[in-house]
Structures are given as C-alpha cells and as structure tokens.
Short mmCIF file of C-alpha atoms in Angstrom, two decimals:
data_model
loop_
_atom_site.label_atom_id
_atom_site.label_comp_id
_atom_site.label_asym_id
_atom_site.label_seq_id
_atom_site.Cartn_x
_atom_site.Cartn_y
_atom_site.Cartn_z
CA MET A 6 94.13 108.36 45.59
CA ARG A 7 96.37 108.69 42.28
CA GLN A 8 96.02 106.11 39.59
CA PRO A 9 99.00 103.90 39.27
CA GLY A 10 101.55 105.48 36.83
CA ALA A 11 99.77 108.74 37.21
CA GLU A 12 101.98 111.87 37.18
CA ARG A 13 101.89 114.11 40.29
CA ARG A 14 101.79 117.81 39.29
CA PRO A 15 103.05 120.60 41.62
CA ASN A 16 100.60 123.21 42.27
CA PRO A 17 103.12 126.32 42.13
CA GLU A 18 100.72 128.55 43.98
CA SER A 19 100.53 126.15 47.07
CA ALA A 20 104.10 125.49 46.85
CA CYS A 21 104.75 129.33 47.02
CA ARG A 22 102.32 129.90 50.06
CA LYS A 23 104.06 126.81 51.87
CA GLU A 24 107.55 128.09 51.20
CA THR A 25 106.53 131.76 52.62
CA PHE A 26 104.87 130.24 55.53
CA MET A 27 107.71 127.58 56.32
CA ARG A 28 110.15 130.58 56.09
CA GLY A 29 107.86 132.57 58.68
CA ARG A 30 106.96 135.12 56.33
CA ILE A 31 103.13 135.22 56.73
CA PRO A 32 101.47 137.92 54.60
CA ILE A 33 99.69 140.38 56.75
CA SER A 34 97.47 143.33 55.66
CA PRO A 35 95.76 145.91 57.86
CA SER A 36 92.82 143.82 58.21
CA THR A 37 94.73 140.84 59.71
CA ARG A 38 93.44 139.56 63.19
CA PRO A 39 96.36 138.85 65.37
CA PHE A 40 96.12 136.19 67.89
CA ALA A 41 99.09 135.22 70.42
CA VAL A 42 100.73 132.91 73.06
CA LEU A 43 102.13 134.73 75.93
CA GLY A 44 104.83 132.83 78.16
CA HIS A 45 108.03 133.18 79.91
CA PRO A 46 109.90 131.59 78.18
CA VAL A 47 107.79 131.13 75.20
CA SER A 48 110.39 130.41 72.49
CA HIS A 49 109.91 126.50 72.52
CA SER A 50 105.99 126.97 71.80
CA LEU A 51 104.66 125.11 68.78
CA SER A 52 101.45 127.14 68.92
CA PRO A 53 102.48 129.54 66.39
CA LEU A 54 103.43 127.01 63.85
CA MET A 55 100.11 124.98 64.52
CA HIS A 56 97.85 128.07 64.73
CA ASN A 57 99.37 129.68 61.55
CA ALA A 58 99.13 126.59 59.67
CA ASN A 59 95.54 126.22 60.36
CA PHE A 60 94.87 129.71 59.60
CA ASN A 61 96.65 129.55 56.29
CA ALA A 62 94.70 125.89 55.42
CA LEU A 63 91.35 127.57 56.36
CA GLY A 64 92.11 131.03 54.15
CA MET A 65 91.45 133.32 57.54
CA ASP A 66 93.14 136.60 57.40
CA ALA A 67 94.51 135.78 60.65
CA VAL A 68 98.21 135.68 62.50
CA TYR A 69 99.41 133.83 65.54
CA LEU A 70 102.45 135.20 67.44
CA ALA A 71 104.74 134.19 70.37
CA PHE A 72 105.44 137.04 73.08
CA ASP A 73 107.94 136.42 75.92
CA VAL A 74 106.22 138.43 78.77
CA GLN A 75 107.51 138.82 82.48
CA PRO A 76 104.77 138.08 84.79
CA ARG A 77 105.02 141.74 86.32
CA HIS A 78 104.09 142.90 82.74
CA LEU A 79 101.17 140.30 81.80
CA LEU A 80 98.19 142.67 82.76
CA GLU A 81 99.53 145.71 80.92
CA THR A 82 100.30 143.68 77.85
CA LEU A 83 96.78 142.06 77.79
CA ARG A 84 95.24 145.49 77.97
CA ALA A 85 97.50 146.93 75.11
CA MET A 86 96.65 143.54 73.14
CA TRP A 87 92.88 144.37 73.57
CA ARG A 88 93.44 147.92 72.56
CA MET A 89 95.18 146.83 69.53
CA GLY A 90 92.64 144.50 68.40
CA PHE A 91 93.82 141.04 69.19
CA GLY A 92 91.34 138.22 68.84
CA GLY A 93 92.60 136.54 71.87
CA VAL A 94 95.60 135.18 73.40
CA ASN A 95 96.72 131.71 75.05
CA ILE A 96 98.27 131.81 78.43
CA THR A 97 101.39 129.47 79.40
CA VAL A 98 103.08 128.60 82.85
CA PRO A 99 104.04 130.83 84.66
CA LEU A 100 101.55 133.57 83.75
CA LYS A 101 98.35 131.38 84.37
CA GLN A 102 97.90 132.34 87.85
CA THR A 103 98.76 136.06 87.14
CA ALA A 104 95.91 136.30 84.69
CA TYR A 105 93.82 134.56 87.16
CA ALA A 106 94.49 137.24 89.70
CA GLY A 107 94.01 139.95 87.61
CA ILE A 108 91.16 139.51 85.03
CA ARG A 109 87.99 140.48 86.24
CA HIS A 110 85.43 138.29 83.96
CA LEU A 111 86.48 134.76 84.50
CA ASP A 112 84.55 131.61 83.28
CA VAL A 113 83.52 128.38 85.33
CA SER A 114 86.60 126.81 84.39
CA ALA A 115 88.95 129.39 85.28
CA ARG A 116 87.32 129.89 88.67
CA ARG A 117 87.68 126.05 89.13
CA MET A 118 91.23 125.85 88.03
CA GLY A 119 92.46 128.86 89.81
CA ALA A 120 94.31 129.76 86.46
CA VAL A 121 93.52 131.19 83.09
CA ASN A 122 94.72 129.39 79.92
CA THR A 123 92.81 131.51 77.23
CA VAL A 124 91.88 135.03 77.13
CA ALA A 125 89.26 135.99 74.26
CA PHE A 126 88.93 139.57 73.90
CA ALA A 127 85.31 140.99 73.55
CA ALA A 128 84.79 143.93 70.86
#
C-alpha cells in the first residue's frame, strides 16, 4: 500500500518486459521449453495469453503457443511435438475424442470421460 502523496516510480525493466509480452514478442532461447494448445479453430483461445503471462511472472524459460490442427493431422502433430521437446499440450474440441482414440497411455479421468484434455510428454 502506498503512502498518501507518495510518488509511484515506473520500473523501466518491468515496463519493457510487459511491452514486449503484450506485443507478442516473447523472448526465446535454445533452452526455452515450448507448450501449446491444439484446436480447430483455436484463434479465439486465451490460453497463450494466460500461460505466457504466468511463465513470465514466474521467470520460467517457456513459451505457450496455439496451433490450428485438423483432426486428421492430430496424432502426427503430437508425435512431432514430442520429438521437438514440447513439455505438453492442451487439446480443445473437436480434437479431444481423436486424441482419446489415438493415445496409448490414458489416465483414469481420460478413460472415464472418453476424451483427452491435456497431454504431458514424458522425457
């Protein structure tokens, strides 16, 4: 809480990070861990904005992306993301049942629901 009459001074470093983030310019490096949301369509998703804000706030070297994936390409996309080192992905409608049908190792909640919401890639 600020003292009455106290001046609020902007933090130039914080302002620069915020401006970079808000313009969609998220710094990445060879060690940045990618995560994603997959859907069709997916352009309306707020997941990248929310997850990247959290990664930034926590100082994590990670980036969250959105990919529009046709259902017929989902399984090959998941295999490619695993090979590229993605940490995991979230799946939106209409891809949830396609993921369920094509993923070998399902947890109890996915089996009960008959759909997949999240895929965590094991190293």
